[in-house]
PDB file of C-alpha atoms in Angstrom:
ATOM      1  CA  MET C  13     101.007  84.718  98.865  1.00 69.00           C
ATOM      2  CA  PHE C  14     100.339  88.105  97.311  1.00 78.00           C
ATOM      3  CA  ASP C  15     103.443  90.231  96.843  1.00 85.00           C
ATOM      4  CA  TYR C  16     102.492  93.703  97.987  1.00 86.00           C
ATOM      5  CA  PRO C  17     103.394  96.359  95.448  1.00 90.00           C
ATOM      6  CA  VAL C  18     105.425  99.299  96.731  1.00 92.00           C
ATOM      7  CA  ASP C  19     102.589 101.738  96.128  1.00 95.00           C
ATOM      8  CA  ALA C  20      99.333 101.678  98.080  1.00 97.00           C
ATOM      9  CA  PRO C  21      96.165 100.011  96.751  1.00 97.00           C
ATOM     10  CA  LYS C  22      94.602 103.409  95.987  1.00 97.00           C
ATOM     11  CA  ASP C  23      97.604 104.204  93.776  1.00 97.00           C
ATOM     12  CA  ASN C  24      97.773 100.859  91.984  1.00 96.00           C
ATOM     13  CA  PRO C  25      94.446  99.932  90.353  1.00 96.00           C
ATOM     14  CA  VAL C  26      96.163  97.279  88.214  1.00 96.00           C
ATOM     15  CA  ALA C  27      97.419  95.355  91.262  1.00 96.00           C
ATOM     16  CA  LEU C  28      94.072  95.834  93.014  1.00 97.00           C
ATOM     17  CA  TRP C  29      92.294  94.375  89.979  1.00 97.00           C
ATOM     18  CA  ARG C  30      94.726  91.429  89.919  1.00 95.00           C
ATOM     19  CA  LEU C  31      94.061  90.850  93.629  1.00 97.00           C
ATOM     20  CA  GLN C  32      90.311  90.848  92.945  1.00 97.00           C
ATOM     21  CA  TRP C  33      90.728  88.000  90.443  1.00 97.00           C
ATOM     22  CA  LEU C  34      93.065  86.043  92.734  1.00 96.00           C
ATOM     23  CA  LEU C  35      90.495  86.248  95.536  1.00 98.00           C
ATOM     24  CA  LEU C  36      87.655  85.388  93.181  1.00 97.00           C
ATOM     25  CA  GLY C  37      89.548  82.280  92.059  1.00 97.00           C
ATOM     26  CA  GLU C  38      90.090  81.214  95.663  1.00 97.00           C
ATOM     27  CA  ALA C  39      86.426  81.874  96.513  1.00 98.00           C
ATOM     28  CA  GLU C  40      85.229  79.825  93.542  1.00 98.00           C
ATOM     29  CA  SER C  41      87.546  76.996  94.539  1.00 98.00           C
ATOM     30  CA  ALA C  42      86.201  76.984  98.105  1.00 98.00           C
ATOM     31  CA  LEU C  43      82.543  77.873  97.464  1.00 98.00           C
ATOM     32  CA  GLY C  44      81.755  76.994  93.847  1.00 98.00           C
ATOM     33  CA  PRO C  45      81.507  79.030  90.650  1.00 97.00           C
ATOM     34  CA  ARG C  46      80.222  82.578  90.584  1.00 97.00           C
ATOM     35  CA  ASP C  47      77.112  83.669  88.718  1.00 95.00           C
ATOM     36  CA  HIS C  48      78.586  84.220  85.244  1.00 96.00           C
ATOM     37  CA  SER C  49      75.526  86.161  84.113  1.00 95.00           C
ATOM     38  CA  LYS C  50      76.873  89.028  86.259  1.00 95.00           C
ATOM     39  CA  GLN C  51      79.904  91.062  85.247  1.00 97.00           C
ATOM     40  CA  ILE C  52      82.600  91.773  87.849  1.00 97.00           C
ATOM     41  CA  TYR C  53      83.838  95.346  87.586  1.00 97.00           C
ATOM     42  CA  GLN C  54      87.039  96.980  88.833  1.00 97.00           C
ATOM     43  CA  PRO C  55      87.110  97.631  92.622  1.00 98.00           C
ATOM     44  CA  ILE C  56      87.212 101.204  93.905  1.00 97.00           C
ATOM     45  CA  ILE C  57      88.279 102.953  97.109  1.00 97.00           C
ATOM     46  CA  SER C  58      85.919 105.325  98.937  1.00 95.00           C
ATOM     47  CA  ASN C  59      84.909 106.588 102.353  1.00 92.00           C
ATOM     48  CA  ARG C  60      81.783 104.361 102.337  1.00 90.00           C
ATOM     49  CA  GLY C  61      83.237 100.888 101.909  1.00 89.00           C
ATOM     50  CA  PRO C  62      83.625  98.068 102.342  1.00 96.00           C
ATOM     51  CA  LEU C  63      80.576  96.848 100.438  1.00 95.00           C
ATOM     52  CA  ILE C  64      79.534  95.669  97.020  1.00 96.00           C
ATOM     53  CA  ILE C  65      77.716  97.927  94.617  1.00 96.00           C
ATOM     54  CA  ASN C  66      75.360  96.520  92.005  1.00 96.00           C
ATOM     55  CA  THR C  67      75.308  98.312  88.686  1.00 95.00           C
ATOM     56  CA  PRO C  68      72.145 100.336  87.940  1.00 95.00           C
ATOM     57  CA  ASN C  69      70.909  97.772  85.399  1.00 94.00           C
ATOM     58  CA  LEU C  70      71.933  94.867  87.708  1.00 94.00           C
ATOM     59  CA  ASP C  71      74.203  93.305  85.067  1.00 95.00           C
ATOM     60  CA  GLY C  72      77.043  93.082  87.572  1.00 95.00           C
ATOM     61  CA  ALA C  73      78.720  94.456  90.659  1.00 97.00           C
ATOM     62  CA  PHE C  74      82.001  95.700  92.077  1.00 97.00           C
ATOM     63  CA  VAL C  75      83.725  95.967  95.422  1.00 98.00           C
ATOM     64  CA  GLU C  76      83.990  99.339  97.114  1.00 97.00           C
ATOM     65  CA  LEU C  77      86.797  99.268  99.673  1.00 98.00           C
ATOM     66  CA  SER C  78      87.300 101.636 102.609  1.00 97.00           C
ATOM     67  CA  ALA C  79      89.802 104.470 102.669  1.00 97.00           C
ATOM     68  CA  ASN C  80      91.805 102.388 105.172  1.00 96.00           C
ATOM     69  CA  ALA C  81      92.111  99.608 102.603  1.00 97.00           C
ATOM     70  CA  GLY C  82      93.239 102.197 100.079  1.00 97.00           C
ATOM     71  CA  GLY C  83      96.355 102.794 102.103  1.00 96.00           C
ATOM     72  CA  TYR C  84      97.267  99.304 103.327  1.00 96.00           C
ATOM     73  CA  TRP C  85      97.416  96.065 101.337  1.00 96.00           C
ATOM     74  CA  PRO C  86      96.574  93.692 104.243  1.00 96.00           C
ATOM     75  CA  THR C  87      93.355  95.643 104.896  1.00 97.00           C
ATOM     76  CA  ALA C  88      92.545  95.610 101.180  1.00 97.00           C
ATOM     77  CA  ILE C  89      92.909  91.820 101.206  1.00 97.00           C
ATOM     78  CA  TYR C  90      90.803  91.457 104.355  1.00 97.00           C
ATOM     79  CA  GLU C  91      87.963  93.648 103.079  1.00 98.00           C
ATOM     80  CA  MET C  92      88.035  92.457  99.472  1.00 97.00           C
ATOM     81  CA  ALA C  93      88.007  88.782 100.475  1.00 98.00           C
ATOM     82  CA  HIS C  94      84.818  89.327 102.481  1.00 98.00           C
ATOM     83  CA  GLU C  95      83.143  91.263  99.681  1.00 98.00           C
ATOM     84  CA  THR C  96      84.267  88.724  97.074  1.00 98.00           C
ATOM     85  CA  VAL C  97      81.957  86.151  98.666  1.00 98.00           C
ATOM     86  CA  HIS C  98      79.095  88.570  98.018  1.00 97.00           C
ATOM     87  CA  LEU C  99      80.281  88.970  94.403  1.00 97.00           C
ATOM     88  CA  LEU C 100      79.682  85.260  93.767  1.00 98.00           C
ATOM     89  CA  ASN C 101      75.940  86.029  93.666  1.00 96.00           C
ATOM     90  CA  PRO C 102      75.412  89.787  93.996  1.00 95.00           C
ATOM     91  CA  VAL C 103      72.050  90.558  95.600  1.00 87.00           C
ATOM     92  CA  VAL C 104      70.255  93.816  96.234  1.00 85.00           C
ATOM     93  CA  GLY C 105      69.478  94.419  99.904  1.00 83.00           C
ATOM     94  CA  ALA C 106      70.243  92.493 103.059  1.00 84.00           C
ATOM     95  CA  THR C 107      71.559  88.968 103.122  1.00 93.00           C
ATOM     96  CA  ASN C 108      71.408  86.216 105.761  1.00 97.00           C
ATOM     97  CA  TRP C 109      73.610  85.122 108.656  1.00 98.00           C
ATOM     98  CA  PHE C 110      74.914  82.226 106.587  1.00 98.00           C
ATOM     99  CA  GLU C 111      76.291  84.404 103.790  1.00 98.00           C
ATOM    100  CA  GLU C 112      77.765  86.964 106.204  1.00 97.00           C
ATOM    101  CA  GLY C 113      79.362  84.215 108.297  1.00 98.00           C
ATOM    102  CA  ILE C 114      80.851  82.521 105.247  1.00 98.00           C
ATOM    103  CA  ALA C 115      82.134  85.920 104.045  1.00 98.00           C
ATOM    104  CA  VAL C 116      83.853  86.572 107.389  1.00 98.00           C
ATOM    105  CA  HIS C 117      85.223  83.026 107.498  1.00 98.00           C
ATOM    106  CA  PHE C 118      86.535  83.374 103.939  1.00 98.00           C
ATOM    107  CA  SER C 119      88.192  86.715 104.742  1.00 98.00           C
ATOM    108  CA  LEU C 120      90.122  85.018 107.558  1.00 97.00           C
ATOM    109  CA  HIS C 121      90.996  82.090 105.270  1.00 97.00           C
ATOM    110  CA  ALA C 122      92.168  84.401 102.474  1.00 97.00           C
ATOM    111  CA  GLN C 123      94.430  86.320 104.822  1.00 95.00           C
ATOM    112  CA  SER C 124      96.232  83.083 105.688  1.00 94.00           C
ATOM    113  CA  ILE C 125      96.977  82.634 101.974  1.00 93.00           C
ATOM    114  CA  PHE C 126      97.539  86.168 100.702  1.00 93.00           C
ATOM    115  CA  THR C 127      99.071  88.165 103.570  1.00 90.00           C
ATOM    116  CA  LYS C 128     102.280  88.112 105.541  1.00 85.00           C
ATOM    117  CA  THR C 129     100.846  89.992 108.511  1.00 89.00           C
ATOM    118  CA  ARG C 130      98.800  89.082 111.544  1.00 91.00           C
ATOM    119  CA  PRO C 131      95.203  88.417 110.398  1.00 92.00           C
ATOM    120  CA  GLN C 132      92.615  91.126 110.898  1.00 94.00           C
ATOM    121  CA  SER C 133      89.374  90.092 112.592  1.00 93.00           C
ATOM    122  CA  PRO C 134      85.884  91.537 112.430  1.00 93.00           C
ATOM    123  CA  THR C 135      85.016  94.279 114.881  1.00 92.00           C
ATOM    124  CA  LEU C 136      81.289  94.468 114.125  1.00 92.00           C
ATOM    125  CA  ALA C 137      79.255  92.443 116.626  1.00 94.00           C
ATOM    126  CA  SER C 138      77.033  91.106 113.837  1.00 94.00           C
ATOM    127  CA  TYR C 139      80.062  89.785 111.917  1.00 95.00           C
ATOM    128  CA  GLN C 140      81.436  88.163 115.073  1.00 96.00           C
ATOM    129  CA  ARG C 141      78.066  86.495 115.633  1.00 97.00           C
ATOM    130  CA  ALA C 142      77.807  85.405 111.993  1.00 97.00           C
ATOM    131  CA  LEU C 143      81.265  83.830 112.201  1.00 97.00           C
ATOM    132  CA  GLN C 144      80.358  82.043 115.430  1.00 97.00           C
ATOM    133  CA  LEU C 145      77.189  80.654 113.825  1.00 98.00           C
ATOM    134  CA  VAL C 146      79.075  79.409 110.762  1.00 98.00           C
ATOM    135  CA  ARG C 147      81.751  77.843 112.954  1.00 97.00           C
ATOM    136  CA  SER C 148      78.921  75.962 114.728  1.00 98.00           C
ATOM    137  CA  ILE C 149      78.102  74.089 111.511  1.00 98.00           C
ATOM    138  CA  PRO C 150      79.314  70.503 111.899  1.00 97.00           C
ATOM    139  CA  GLY C 151      82.104  69.638 109.473  1.00 95.00           C
ATOM    140  CA  ASP C 152      83.425  71.826 106.670  1.00 97.00           C
ATOM    141  CA  SER C 153      81.383  75.029 106.432  1.00 97.00           C
ATOM    142  CA  PHE C 154      82.877  75.868 103.020  1.00 98.00           C
ATOM    143  CA  LEU C 155      81.731  72.500 101.676  1.00 97.00           C
ATOM    144  CA  ALA C 156      78.260  73.082 103.146  1.00 97.00           C
ATOM    145  CA  ALA C 157      78.221  76.514 101.467  1.00 98.00           C
ATOM    146  CA  LYS C 158      79.305  75.018  98.139  1.00 98.00           C
ATOM    147  CA  ILE C 159      76.487  72.453  98.314  1.00 97.00           C
ATOM    148  CA  VAL C 160      73.912  75.091  99.296  1.00 97.00           C
ATOM    149  CA  ARG C 161      75.003  77.329  96.403  1.00 97.00           C
ATOM    150  CA  ALA C 162      74.734  74.376  94.000  1.00 96.00           C
ATOM    151  CA  THR C 163      71.194  73.566  95.135  1.00 94.00           C
ATOM    152  CA  ALA C 164      69.714  76.917  96.224  1.00 93.00           C
ATOM    153  CA  GLY C 165      71.616  79.073  93.737  1.00 92.00           C
ATOM    154  CA  ALA C 166      73.115  81.489  96.264  1.00 95.00           C
ATOM    155  CA  LEU C 167      74.078  81.682  99.911  1.00 97.00           C
ATOM    156  CA  SER C 168      71.448  84.374 100.373  1.00 95.00           C
ATOM    157  CA  SER C 169      68.820  81.934  99.059  1.00 95.00           C
ATOM    158  CA  ALA C 170      69.661  79.257 101.624  1.00 96.00           C
ATOM    159  CA  THR C 171      66.753  77.574 103.354  1.00 96.00           C
ATOM    160  CA  PRO C 172      66.890  75.440 106.479  1.00 97.00           C
ATOM    161  CA  GLY C 173      66.128  72.441 104.263  1.00 96.00           C
ATOM    162  CA  ALA C 174      69.047  73.231 101.946  1.00 96.00           C
ATOM    163  CA  LEU C 175      71.385  73.529 104.925  1.00 97.00           C
ATOM    164  CA  ILE C 176      70.134  70.251 106.380  1.00 97.00           C
ATOM    165  CA  THR C 177      70.633  68.557 102.999  1.00 95.00           C
ATOM    166  CA  ALA C 178      74.165  69.961 102.786  1.00 96.00           C
ATOM    167  CA  CYS C 179      74.944  69.064 106.385  1.00 95.00           C
ATOM    168  CA  PRO C 180      72.597  66.365 107.717  1.00 96.00           C
ATOM    169  CA  THR C 181      73.904  66.624 111.302  1.00 97.00           C
ATOM    170  CA  ILE C 182      73.250  70.370 111.631  1.00 97.00           C
ATOM    171  CA  ASP C 183      70.852  71.372 114.386  1.00 96.00           C
ATOM    172  CA  ARG C 184      67.549  72.529 112.835  1.00 97.00           C
ATOM    173  CA  THR C 185      67.449  75.627 115.071  1.00 98.00           C
ATOM    174  CA  LEU C 186      70.919  76.619 113.836  1.00 98.00           C
ATOM    175  CA  ALA C 187      69.873  76.035 110.218  1.00 98.00           C
ATOM    176  CA  GLU C 188      66.823  78.254 110.698  1.00 98.00           C
ATOM    177  CA  LEU C 189      68.856  81.003 112.375  1.00 97.00           C
ATOM    178  CA  LEU C 190      71.502  80.976 109.612  1.00 98.00           C
ATOM    179  CA  CYS C 191      68.746  81.662 107.073  1.00 97.00           C
ATOM    180  CA  GLU C 192      67.425  84.738 108.876  1.00 96.00           C
ATOM    181  CA  GLU C 193      68.233  88.223 107.610  1.00 95.00           C
ATOM    182  CA  CYS C 194      71.448  89.774 108.851  1.00 92.00           C
ATOM    183  CA  ILE C 195      71.967  93.511 108.757  1.00 83.00           C
ATOM    184  CA  PRO C 196      75.620  94.221 109.591  1.00 76.00           C
ATOM    185  CA  ARG C 197      76.059  96.579 112.582  1.00 77.00           C
TER     186      ARG C 197
END
């Protein structure tokens, strides 16, 4: 459980930074170690988020949370948990259905650990679809993701073959679909 500070996330960068590392630890436990060649920088609040921003020289990345998250800890946890999955292997550009689905699934998982409130769910149709696809993976989707990351290097680098190796009973059509590009809308 994360004890919410009295002040809002936008007014407490120290607590927000601590939350980032708590979520990163949970993500690494569930999905395997992050890419340590990339630096994780302090999260920020803006009107653009939530998303991750790669540094100009691509040496690392940081989470940019929405203004809504800046005012409410449960939303900060929900958004940051999702983006933390992307921080494990920050990529430039679009990712695939597998990574987005795992990110949504992890955000729901993290809320069960770190919040005291009713869990927030995705409203974007693409995130709902990504979650449904990941939930269609037979067995433990986090374990499948951990294996794919260990063999392919990143969720965004998943191939149908890597998914089939990680989860031999997965339907090949599902494995192929999970590896297609996903542009959140």
